[in-house]
Coordinates of C-alpha atoms and ligand atoms in Angstrom, one line a residue:
X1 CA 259.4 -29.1 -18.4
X2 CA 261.6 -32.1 -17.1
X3 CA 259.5 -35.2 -16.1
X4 CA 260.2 -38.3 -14.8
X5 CA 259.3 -40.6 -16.8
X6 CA 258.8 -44.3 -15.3
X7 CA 258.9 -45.9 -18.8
X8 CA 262.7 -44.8 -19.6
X9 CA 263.0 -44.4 -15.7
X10 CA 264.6 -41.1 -16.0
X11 CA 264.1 -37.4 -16.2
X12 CA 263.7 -36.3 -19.8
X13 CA 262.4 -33.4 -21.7
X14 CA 258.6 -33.1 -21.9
X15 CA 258.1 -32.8 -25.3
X16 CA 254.2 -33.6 -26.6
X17 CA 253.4 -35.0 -30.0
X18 CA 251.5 -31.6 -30.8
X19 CA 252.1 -28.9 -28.5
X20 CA 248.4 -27.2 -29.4
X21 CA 247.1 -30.2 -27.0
X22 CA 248.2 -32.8 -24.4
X23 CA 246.6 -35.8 -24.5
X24 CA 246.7 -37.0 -20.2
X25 CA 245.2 -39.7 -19.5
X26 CA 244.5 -40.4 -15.5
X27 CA 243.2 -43.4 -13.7
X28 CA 239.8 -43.2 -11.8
X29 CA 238.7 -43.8 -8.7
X30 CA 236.8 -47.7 -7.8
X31 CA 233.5 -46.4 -7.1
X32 CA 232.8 -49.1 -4.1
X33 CA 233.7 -46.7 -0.8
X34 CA 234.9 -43.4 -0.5
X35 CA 238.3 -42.0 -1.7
X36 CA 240.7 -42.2 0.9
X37 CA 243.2 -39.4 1.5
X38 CA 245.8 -41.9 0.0
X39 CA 244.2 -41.9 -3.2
X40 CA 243.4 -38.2 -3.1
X41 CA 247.0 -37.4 -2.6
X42 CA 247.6 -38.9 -6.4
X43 CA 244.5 -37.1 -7.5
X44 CA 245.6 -33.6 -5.9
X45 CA 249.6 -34.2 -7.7
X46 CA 247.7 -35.0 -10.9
X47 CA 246.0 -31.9 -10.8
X48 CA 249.0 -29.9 -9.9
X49 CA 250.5 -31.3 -13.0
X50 CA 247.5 -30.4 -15.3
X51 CA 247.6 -27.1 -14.0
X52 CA 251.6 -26.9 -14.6
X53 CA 251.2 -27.5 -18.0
X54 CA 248.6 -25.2 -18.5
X55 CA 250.6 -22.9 -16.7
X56 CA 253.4 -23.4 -18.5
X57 CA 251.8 -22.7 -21.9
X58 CA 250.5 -26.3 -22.7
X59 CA 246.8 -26.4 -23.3
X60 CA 245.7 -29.9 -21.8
X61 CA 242.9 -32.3 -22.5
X62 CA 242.2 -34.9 -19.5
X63 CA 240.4 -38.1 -19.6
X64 CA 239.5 -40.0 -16.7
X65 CA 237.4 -43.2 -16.7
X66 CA 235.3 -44.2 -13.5
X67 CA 235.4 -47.8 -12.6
X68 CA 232.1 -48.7 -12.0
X69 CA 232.2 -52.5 -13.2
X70 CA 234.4 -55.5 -12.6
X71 CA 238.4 -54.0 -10.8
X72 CA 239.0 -57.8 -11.4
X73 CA 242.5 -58.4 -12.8
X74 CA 242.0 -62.6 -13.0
X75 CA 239.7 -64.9 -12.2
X76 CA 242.4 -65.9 -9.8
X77 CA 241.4 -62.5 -7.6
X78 CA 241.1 -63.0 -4.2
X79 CA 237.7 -62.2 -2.5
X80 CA 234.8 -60.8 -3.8
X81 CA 234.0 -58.8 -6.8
X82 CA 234.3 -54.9 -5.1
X83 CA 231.8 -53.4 -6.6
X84 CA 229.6 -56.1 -5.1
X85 CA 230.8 -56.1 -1.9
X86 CA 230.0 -52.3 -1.5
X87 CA 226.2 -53.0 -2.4
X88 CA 225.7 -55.7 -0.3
X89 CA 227.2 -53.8 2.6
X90 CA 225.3 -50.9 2.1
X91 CA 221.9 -52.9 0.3
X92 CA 222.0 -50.8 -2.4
X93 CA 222.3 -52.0 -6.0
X94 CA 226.0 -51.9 -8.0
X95 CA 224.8 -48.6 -9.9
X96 CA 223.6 -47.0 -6.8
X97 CA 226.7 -47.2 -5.1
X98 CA 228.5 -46.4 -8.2
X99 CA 226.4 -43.4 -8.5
X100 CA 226.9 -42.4 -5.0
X101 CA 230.3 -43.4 -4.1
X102 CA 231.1 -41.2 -8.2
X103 CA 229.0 -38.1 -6.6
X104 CA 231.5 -38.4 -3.4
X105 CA 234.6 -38.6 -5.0
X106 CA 234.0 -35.5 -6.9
X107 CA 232.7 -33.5 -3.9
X108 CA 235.9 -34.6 -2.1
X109 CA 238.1 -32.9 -5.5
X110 CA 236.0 -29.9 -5.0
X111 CA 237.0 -29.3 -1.7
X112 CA 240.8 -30.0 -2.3
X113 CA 240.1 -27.7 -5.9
X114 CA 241.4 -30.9 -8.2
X115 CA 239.7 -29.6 -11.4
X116 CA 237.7 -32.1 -13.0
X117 CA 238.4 -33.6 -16.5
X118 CA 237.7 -32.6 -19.4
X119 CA 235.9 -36.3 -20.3
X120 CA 235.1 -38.3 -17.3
X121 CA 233.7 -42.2 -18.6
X122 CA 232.5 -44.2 -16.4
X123 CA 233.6 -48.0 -17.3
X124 CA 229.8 -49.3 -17.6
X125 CA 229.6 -46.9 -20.6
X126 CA 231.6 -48.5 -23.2
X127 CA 231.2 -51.7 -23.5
X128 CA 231.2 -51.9 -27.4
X129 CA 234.5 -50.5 -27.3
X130 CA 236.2 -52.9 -25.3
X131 CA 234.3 -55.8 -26.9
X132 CA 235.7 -55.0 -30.2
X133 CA 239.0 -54.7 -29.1
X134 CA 238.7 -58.0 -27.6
X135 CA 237.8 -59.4 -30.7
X136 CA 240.6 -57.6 -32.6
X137 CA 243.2 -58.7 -29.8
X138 CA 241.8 -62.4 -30.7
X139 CA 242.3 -61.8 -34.4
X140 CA 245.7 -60.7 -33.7
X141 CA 246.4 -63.6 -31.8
X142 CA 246.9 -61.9 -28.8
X143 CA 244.0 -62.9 -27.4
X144 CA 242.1 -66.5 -26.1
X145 CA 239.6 -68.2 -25.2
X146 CA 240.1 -70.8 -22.4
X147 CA 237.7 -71.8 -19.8
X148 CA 235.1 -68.9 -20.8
X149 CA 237.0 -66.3 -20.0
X150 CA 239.1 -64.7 -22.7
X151 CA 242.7 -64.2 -22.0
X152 CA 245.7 -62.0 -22.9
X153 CA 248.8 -63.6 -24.4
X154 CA 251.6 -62.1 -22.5
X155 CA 254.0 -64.4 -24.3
X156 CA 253.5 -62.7 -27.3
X157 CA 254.9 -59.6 -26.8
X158 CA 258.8 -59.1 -27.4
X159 CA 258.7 -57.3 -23.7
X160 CA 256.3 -57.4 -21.5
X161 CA 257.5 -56.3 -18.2
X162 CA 258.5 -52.1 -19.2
X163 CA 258.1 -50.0 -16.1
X164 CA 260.0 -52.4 -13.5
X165 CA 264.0 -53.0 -13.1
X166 CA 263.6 -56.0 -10.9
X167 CA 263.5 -59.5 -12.4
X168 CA 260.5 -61.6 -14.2
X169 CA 260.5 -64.2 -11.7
X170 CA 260.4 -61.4 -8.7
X171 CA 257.2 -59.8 -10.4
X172 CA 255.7 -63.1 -10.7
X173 CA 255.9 -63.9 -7.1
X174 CA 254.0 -60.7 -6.7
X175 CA 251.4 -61.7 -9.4
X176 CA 250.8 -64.6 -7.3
X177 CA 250.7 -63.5 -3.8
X178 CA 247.6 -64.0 -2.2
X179 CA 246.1 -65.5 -4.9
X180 CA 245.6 -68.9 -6.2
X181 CA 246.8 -69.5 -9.6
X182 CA 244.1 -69.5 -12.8
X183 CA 244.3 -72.7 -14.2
X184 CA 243.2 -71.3 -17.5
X185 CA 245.7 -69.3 -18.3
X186 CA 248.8 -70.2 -20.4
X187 CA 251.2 -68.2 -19.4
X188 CA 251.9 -66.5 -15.6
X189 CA 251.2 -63.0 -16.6
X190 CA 248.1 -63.7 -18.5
X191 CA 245.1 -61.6 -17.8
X192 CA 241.5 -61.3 -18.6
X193 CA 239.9 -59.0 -21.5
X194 CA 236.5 -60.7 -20.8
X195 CA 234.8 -62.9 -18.2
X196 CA 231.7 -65.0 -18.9
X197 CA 232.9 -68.0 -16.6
X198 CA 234.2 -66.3 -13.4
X199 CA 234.3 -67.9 -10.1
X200 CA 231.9 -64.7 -9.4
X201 CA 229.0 -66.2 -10.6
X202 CA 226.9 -63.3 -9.1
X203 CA 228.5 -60.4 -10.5
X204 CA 225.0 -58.1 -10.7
X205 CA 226.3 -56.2 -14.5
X206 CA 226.7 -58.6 -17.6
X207 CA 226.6 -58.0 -21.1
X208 CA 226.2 -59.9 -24.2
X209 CA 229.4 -60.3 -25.9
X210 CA 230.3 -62.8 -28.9
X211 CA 231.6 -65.3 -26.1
X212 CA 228.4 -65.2 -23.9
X213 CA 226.9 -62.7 -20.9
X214 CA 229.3 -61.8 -19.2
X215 CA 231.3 -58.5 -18.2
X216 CA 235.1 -56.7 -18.9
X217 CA 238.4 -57.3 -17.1
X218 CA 239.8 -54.2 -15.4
X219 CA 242.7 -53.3 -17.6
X220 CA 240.9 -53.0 -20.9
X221 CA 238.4 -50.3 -19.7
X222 CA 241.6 -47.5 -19.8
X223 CA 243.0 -48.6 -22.5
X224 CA 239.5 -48.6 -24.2
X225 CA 238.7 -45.4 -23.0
X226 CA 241.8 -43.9 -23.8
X227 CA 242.0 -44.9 -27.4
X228 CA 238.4 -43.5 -28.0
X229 CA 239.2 -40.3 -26.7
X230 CA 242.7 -39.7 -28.2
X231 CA 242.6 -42.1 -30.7
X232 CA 246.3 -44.1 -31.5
X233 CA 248.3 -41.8 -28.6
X234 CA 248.4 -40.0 -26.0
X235 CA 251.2 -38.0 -24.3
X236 CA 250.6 -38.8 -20.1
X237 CA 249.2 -41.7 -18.7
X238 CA 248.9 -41.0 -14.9
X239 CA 247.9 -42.8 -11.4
X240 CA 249.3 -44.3 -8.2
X241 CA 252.5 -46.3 -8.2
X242 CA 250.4 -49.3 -7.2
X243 CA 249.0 -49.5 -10.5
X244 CA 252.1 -49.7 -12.7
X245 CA 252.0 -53.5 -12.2
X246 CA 250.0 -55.0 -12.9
X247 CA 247.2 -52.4 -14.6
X248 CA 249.4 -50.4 -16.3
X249 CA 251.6 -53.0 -17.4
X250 CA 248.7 -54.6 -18.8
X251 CA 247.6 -51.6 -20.0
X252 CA 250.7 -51.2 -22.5
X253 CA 250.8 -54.8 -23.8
X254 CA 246.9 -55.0 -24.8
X255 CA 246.7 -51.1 -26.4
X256 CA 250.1 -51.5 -28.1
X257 CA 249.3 -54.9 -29.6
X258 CA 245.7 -53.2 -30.6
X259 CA 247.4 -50.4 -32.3
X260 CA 250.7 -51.9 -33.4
X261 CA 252.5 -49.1 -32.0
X262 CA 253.7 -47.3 -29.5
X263 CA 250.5 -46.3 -27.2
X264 CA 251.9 -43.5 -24.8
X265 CA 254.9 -41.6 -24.7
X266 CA 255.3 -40.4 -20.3
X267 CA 254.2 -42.7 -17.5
X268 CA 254.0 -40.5 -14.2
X269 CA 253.1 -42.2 -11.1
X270 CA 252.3 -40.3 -7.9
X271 CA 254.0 -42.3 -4.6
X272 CA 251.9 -43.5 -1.8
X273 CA 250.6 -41.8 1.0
X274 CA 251.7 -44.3 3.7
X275 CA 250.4 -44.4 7.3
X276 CA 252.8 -45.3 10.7
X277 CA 251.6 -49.4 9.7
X278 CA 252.2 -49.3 6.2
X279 CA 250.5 -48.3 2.7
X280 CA 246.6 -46.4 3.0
X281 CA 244.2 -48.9 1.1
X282 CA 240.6 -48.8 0.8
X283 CA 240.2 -52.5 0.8
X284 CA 242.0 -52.5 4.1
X285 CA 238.5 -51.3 5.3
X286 CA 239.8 -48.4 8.0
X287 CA 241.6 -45.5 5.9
X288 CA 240.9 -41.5 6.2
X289 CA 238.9 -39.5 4.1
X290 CA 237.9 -36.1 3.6
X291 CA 234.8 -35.8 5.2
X292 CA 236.6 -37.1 8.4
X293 CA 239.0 -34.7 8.2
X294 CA 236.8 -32.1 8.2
X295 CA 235.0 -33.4 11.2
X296 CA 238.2 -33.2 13.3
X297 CA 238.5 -29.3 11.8
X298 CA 240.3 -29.7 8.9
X299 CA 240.7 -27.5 6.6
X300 CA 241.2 -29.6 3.2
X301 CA 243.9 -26.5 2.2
X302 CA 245.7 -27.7 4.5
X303 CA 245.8 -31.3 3.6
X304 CA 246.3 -29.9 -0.1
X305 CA 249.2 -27.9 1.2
X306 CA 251.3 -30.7 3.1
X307 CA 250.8 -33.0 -0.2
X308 CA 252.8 -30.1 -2.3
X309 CA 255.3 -29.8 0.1
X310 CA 256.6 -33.2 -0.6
X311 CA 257.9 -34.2 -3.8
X312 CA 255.1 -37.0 -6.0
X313 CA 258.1 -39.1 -6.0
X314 CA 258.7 -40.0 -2.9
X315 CA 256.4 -41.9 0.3
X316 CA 254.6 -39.9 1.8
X317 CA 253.7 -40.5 5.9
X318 CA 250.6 -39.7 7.5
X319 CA 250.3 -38.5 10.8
X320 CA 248.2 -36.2 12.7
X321 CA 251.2 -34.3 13.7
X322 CA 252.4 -33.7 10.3
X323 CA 249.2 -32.5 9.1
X324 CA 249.3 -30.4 12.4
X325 CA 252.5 -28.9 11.0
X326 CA 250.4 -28.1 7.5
X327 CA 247.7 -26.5 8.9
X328 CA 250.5 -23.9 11.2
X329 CA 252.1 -23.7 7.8
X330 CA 248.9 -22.5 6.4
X331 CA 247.7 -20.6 8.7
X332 CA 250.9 -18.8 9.1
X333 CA 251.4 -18.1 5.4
X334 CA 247.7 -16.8 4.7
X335 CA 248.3 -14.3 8.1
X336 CA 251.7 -13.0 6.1
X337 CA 249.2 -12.2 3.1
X338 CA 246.4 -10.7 4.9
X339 CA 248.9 -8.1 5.9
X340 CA 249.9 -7.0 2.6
X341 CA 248.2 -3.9 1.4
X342 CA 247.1 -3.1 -2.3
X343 CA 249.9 -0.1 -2.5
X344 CA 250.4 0.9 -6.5
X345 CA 251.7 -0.6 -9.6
X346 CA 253.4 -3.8 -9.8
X347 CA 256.8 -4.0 -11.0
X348 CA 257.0 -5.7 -14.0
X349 CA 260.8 -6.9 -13.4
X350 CA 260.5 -7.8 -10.0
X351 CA 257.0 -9.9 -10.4
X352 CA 259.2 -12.2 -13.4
X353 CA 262.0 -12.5 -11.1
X354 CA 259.5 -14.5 -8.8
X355 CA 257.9 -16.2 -11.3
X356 CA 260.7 -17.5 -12.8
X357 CA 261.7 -19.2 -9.4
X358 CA 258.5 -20.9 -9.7
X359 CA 258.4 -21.8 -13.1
X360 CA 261.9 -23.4 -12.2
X361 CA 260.5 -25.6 -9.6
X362 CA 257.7 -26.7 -11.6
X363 CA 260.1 -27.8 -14.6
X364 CA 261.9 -29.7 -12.2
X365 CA 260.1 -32.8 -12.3
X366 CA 257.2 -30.9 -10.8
X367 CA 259.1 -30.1 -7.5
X368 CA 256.0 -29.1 -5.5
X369 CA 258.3 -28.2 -2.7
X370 CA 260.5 -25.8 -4.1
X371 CA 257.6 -24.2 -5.9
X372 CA 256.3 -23.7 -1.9
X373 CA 259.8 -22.2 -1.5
X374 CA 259.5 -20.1 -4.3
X375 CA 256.1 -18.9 -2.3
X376 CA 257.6 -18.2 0.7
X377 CA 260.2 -16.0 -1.7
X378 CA 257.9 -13.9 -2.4
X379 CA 257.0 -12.7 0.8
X380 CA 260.6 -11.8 1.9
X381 CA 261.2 -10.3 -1.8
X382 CA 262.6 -6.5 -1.7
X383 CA 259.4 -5.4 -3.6
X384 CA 256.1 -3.7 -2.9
X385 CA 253.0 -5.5 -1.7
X386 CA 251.3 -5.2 -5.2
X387 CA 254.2 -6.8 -6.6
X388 CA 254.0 -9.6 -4.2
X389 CA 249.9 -10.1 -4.5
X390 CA 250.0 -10.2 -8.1
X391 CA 252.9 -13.3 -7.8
X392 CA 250.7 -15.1 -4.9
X393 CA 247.7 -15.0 -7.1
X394 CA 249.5 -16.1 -10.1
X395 CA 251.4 -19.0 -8.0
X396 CA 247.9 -20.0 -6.9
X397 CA 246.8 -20.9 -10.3
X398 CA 248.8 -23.7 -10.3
X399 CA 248.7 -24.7 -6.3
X400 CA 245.3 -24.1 -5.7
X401 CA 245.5 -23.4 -2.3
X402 CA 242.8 -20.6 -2.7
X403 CA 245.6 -17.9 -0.7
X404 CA 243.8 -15.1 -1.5
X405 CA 240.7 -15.7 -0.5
X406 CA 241.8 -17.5 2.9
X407 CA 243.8 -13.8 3.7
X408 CA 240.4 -11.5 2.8
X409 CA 238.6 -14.4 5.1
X410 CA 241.1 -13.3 7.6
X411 CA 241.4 -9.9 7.6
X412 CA 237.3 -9.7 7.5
X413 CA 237.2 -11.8 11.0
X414 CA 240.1 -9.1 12.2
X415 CA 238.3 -6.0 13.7
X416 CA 238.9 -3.3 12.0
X417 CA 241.1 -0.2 13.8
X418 CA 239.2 2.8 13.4
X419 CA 240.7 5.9 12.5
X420 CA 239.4 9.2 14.4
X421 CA 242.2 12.3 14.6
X422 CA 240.4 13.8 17.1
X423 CA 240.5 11.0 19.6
X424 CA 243.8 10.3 18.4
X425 CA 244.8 13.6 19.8
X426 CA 243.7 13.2 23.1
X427 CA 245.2 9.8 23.3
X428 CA 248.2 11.0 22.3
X429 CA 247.2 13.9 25.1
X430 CA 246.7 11.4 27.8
X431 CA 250.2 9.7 27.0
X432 CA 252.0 13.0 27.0
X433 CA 250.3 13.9 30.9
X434 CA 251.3 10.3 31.7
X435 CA 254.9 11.0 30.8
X436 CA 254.7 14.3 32.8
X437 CA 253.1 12.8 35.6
X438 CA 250.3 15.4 35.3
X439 CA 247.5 12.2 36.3
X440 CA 244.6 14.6 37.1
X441 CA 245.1 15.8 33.3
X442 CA 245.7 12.4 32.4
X443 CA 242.4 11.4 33.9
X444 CA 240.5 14.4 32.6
X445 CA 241.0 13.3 29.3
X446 CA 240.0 9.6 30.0
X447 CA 237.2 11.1 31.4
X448 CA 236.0 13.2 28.3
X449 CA 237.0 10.3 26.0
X450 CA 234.6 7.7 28.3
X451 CA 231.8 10.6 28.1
X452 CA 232.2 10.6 24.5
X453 CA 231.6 6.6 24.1
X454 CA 235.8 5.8 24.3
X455 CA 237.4 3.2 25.6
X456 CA 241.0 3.1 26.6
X457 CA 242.9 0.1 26.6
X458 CA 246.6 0.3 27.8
X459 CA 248.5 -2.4 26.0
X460 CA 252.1 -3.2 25.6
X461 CA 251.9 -1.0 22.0
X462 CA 251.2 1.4 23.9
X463 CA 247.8 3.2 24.4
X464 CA 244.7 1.7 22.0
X465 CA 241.2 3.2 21.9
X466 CA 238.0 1.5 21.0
X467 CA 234.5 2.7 21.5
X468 CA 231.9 1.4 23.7
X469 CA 228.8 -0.9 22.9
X470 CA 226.0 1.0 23.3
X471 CA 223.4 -0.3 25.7
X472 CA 219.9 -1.2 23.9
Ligands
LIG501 P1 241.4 -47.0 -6.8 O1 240.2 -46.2 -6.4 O2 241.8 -48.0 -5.7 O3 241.4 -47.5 -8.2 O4 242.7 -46.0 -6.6 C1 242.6 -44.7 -7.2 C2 244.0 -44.1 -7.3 O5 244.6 -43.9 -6.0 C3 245.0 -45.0 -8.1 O6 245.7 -44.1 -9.0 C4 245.8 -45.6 -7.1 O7 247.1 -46.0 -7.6 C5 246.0 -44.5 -6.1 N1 246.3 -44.9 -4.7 C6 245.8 -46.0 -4.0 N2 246.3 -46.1 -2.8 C7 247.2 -45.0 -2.7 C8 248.0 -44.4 -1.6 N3 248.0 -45.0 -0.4 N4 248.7 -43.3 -1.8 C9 248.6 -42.7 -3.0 N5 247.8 -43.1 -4.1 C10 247.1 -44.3 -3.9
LIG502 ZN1 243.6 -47.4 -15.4

């Protein structure tokens, strides 16, 4: 499988340090407010991916940490702590919202079938882990103490800035936008591994730690996480472009100078779901969500189908026309496979012509899109309908757009023509007197049929029969 990779920022080989087990490693959901169908868009091309390898022979083991505590990069954050902010909007404590907002998220992956993870840590869970790599960062001299707080030591690292081709100075600018600058910090890019003195005073979840109460800065919980799952490496580290810088950046530096080595060999990071005005954000405060979709008679397939038609790699808009489009795509395509009738064997060469189409697409970079090509392939292959079932339900291991199911849905809401040879006969009867302009024949027969129960409905297919409801 070809990936891009946003590390070497190019396509290269997939190749995993031991091919009996991928280590992937994906960034969890803030547990402050719903996911937003922004975030879910990573979350379903994440899952696509897992299910590619596996489908491709790889067996995979996911982590996936939850952050219930802290999302604070730097005391120099702007506004509140989020976690707090959701509990005081909703008077509920931090773990209640993290419990409920955790519970949400996973509902909404069950409707848009994203498997869940193998591990799945929430951040409040391990904070021995990140304290003693705190205090091993400090021993290294990678880490200090300044103000309370202790700090990362960006200028320590031969390279610091590895996923971004624009210039220090430009990513600096973004560092500090919005925010005012921490006068603790010794270099620009510095960052917190642990707070005790924060200008959030009232964050509701501290722990004792060798430097006082206090509570962990945001990018240490993954690398913490990560490293006590996989140990030294791991072979995917995923999550929204958004996070490359600063999270993951900071991510790389704290993990690598921890280790001493290199930490992880692919970076793949999803592309945003953007809206008419710009980028979806839950901070923004007004942003979609599953539930909402639903409301408006969504079905989340459909929202899961016009994700994979677009490549991870690129912006994705939102609008209510172009999920529109998805849902006639949807629709259309499960009618196509409701007509297909269980008719023999399948044939062995045909069925690996089509997979190998889709296998293609998926080694592509994961090219979602072409894999839905591949899909629509199959129903215009020369083959039999076996043939073509048995590729739609192996397809659907990978996209998850539960096909098979929709089209047996479909064809048990379609009534059912009835077969009868008798009343076939005198249909075809009726027809023939028609043609012959024998109409009291004609109507004898429609009058025997309606004795026996029948119904005749003349439509443009020509003459259908169906039988009456019988009064109670
Ligand atoms: P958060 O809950 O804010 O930590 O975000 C969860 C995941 O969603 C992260 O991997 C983000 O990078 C990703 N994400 C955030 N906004 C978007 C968006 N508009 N489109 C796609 N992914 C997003
Ligand atoms: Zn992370």
């Amino acid at each position: 499988m070809y990936l891009y990779n946003s590390l070497t920022h190019k396509k290269e080989l997939f190749v995993p340090n031991d091919p009996a087990l991928v280590k992937m490693y994906t960034c969890g959901p803030t547990v402050y407010h719903f996911a937003h169908i922004g975030n879910l868009r990573s979350y379903i091309m994440e899952d696509v991916l897992e299910k590619a390898l596996r489908y491709l022979g790889y067996p995979v083991k996911r982590v996936m940490n939850i952050t219930d505590v802290g999302h604070l990069a730097s005391d120099a954050d702007e506004g509140d702590d989020k976690m707090l902010k959701g509990a005081k909007r909703e008077n509920k404590s931090v773990m209640e919202i993290a419990k409920y907002y955790t519970d949400a998220f996973f509902a909404d992956c069950a409707k848009l079938n994203i498997k869940t993870p193998e591990v799945v840590e929430p951040a409040t869970s391990c904070i021995g882990e990140y304290i003693s790599m705190v205090e091993q960062l400090i021993a290294k001299d990678f880490g200090y103490l300044a103000g309370g707080n202790v700090y990362f030591d960006t200028s320590k690292l031969a390279q610091y800035y590895v996923f971004n081709d624009h210039s220090e100075e430009d990513l600096a600018i973004g560092v500090r936008e919005g925010v005012e600058e921490d006068a603790n910090k010794r270099n620009k890019n510095d960052f917190v591994l642990w707070f005790t003195k924060s200008k959030f005073e009232d964050q509701a979840l501290k722990w004792d730690s060798p430097w006082g109460l206090g509570y962990p800065g945001w990018h240490i919980e993954c690398s913490a996480i990560g490293i006590k799952h996989f140990g030294g490496d791991m072979d995917i580290h995923c999550g929204g472009i958004d996070n490359a810088f600063p999270h993951h950046t900071n991510e790389i530096a704290q993990s690598e100078a921890f280790l001493g080595h290199k930490w992880c060999n692919y970076w793949f990071h999803v592309h945003h779901l953007n809206t008419q005005g710009g980028k979806m954000s839950k901070s923004k405060g007004e942003f979609l969500t599953v539930s909402l979709l639903e409301q408006k008679g969504y079905n989340p397939m459909a929202y899961r189908l016009f994700c994979l038609q677009s490549h991870y790699r690129r912006n994705l808009v939102f609008s209510w026309e172009n999920l529109d489009n998805a849902v006639l795509a949807y629709e259309k395509l499960v009618s196509k496979i409701a007509a297909l009738q269980e008719d023999g064997a399948v044939d062995a060469q045909a069925f690996a012509a089509l997979k190998s189409r889709f296998e293609n697409a998926l080694n592509a970079d994961l090219n979602t899109s072409l894999a839905i090509t591949a899909l629509y392939d199959v129903l215009k292959a020369k083959t039999n309908d076996a043939s073509k079932l048995a590729a739609i339900a192996d397809f659907d291991k990978v996209l998850c757009l539960n096909l098979l199911q929709a089209a047996k849905a479909l064809r048990a809401a379609q009534p059912q023509e009835e077969v009868d040879p008798e009343i076939d006969a005198l249909l075809a009867a009726r027809t023939a007197a028609k043609g012959a302009k024998n109409w009291a024949e004609a109507d004898r027969i429609r009058d025997e049929l309606k004795a026996r129960g029948i119904e005749i409905i003349d439509t443009a297919q020509g003459a259908k029969w169906k039988r009456m409801k019988v009064e109670e």
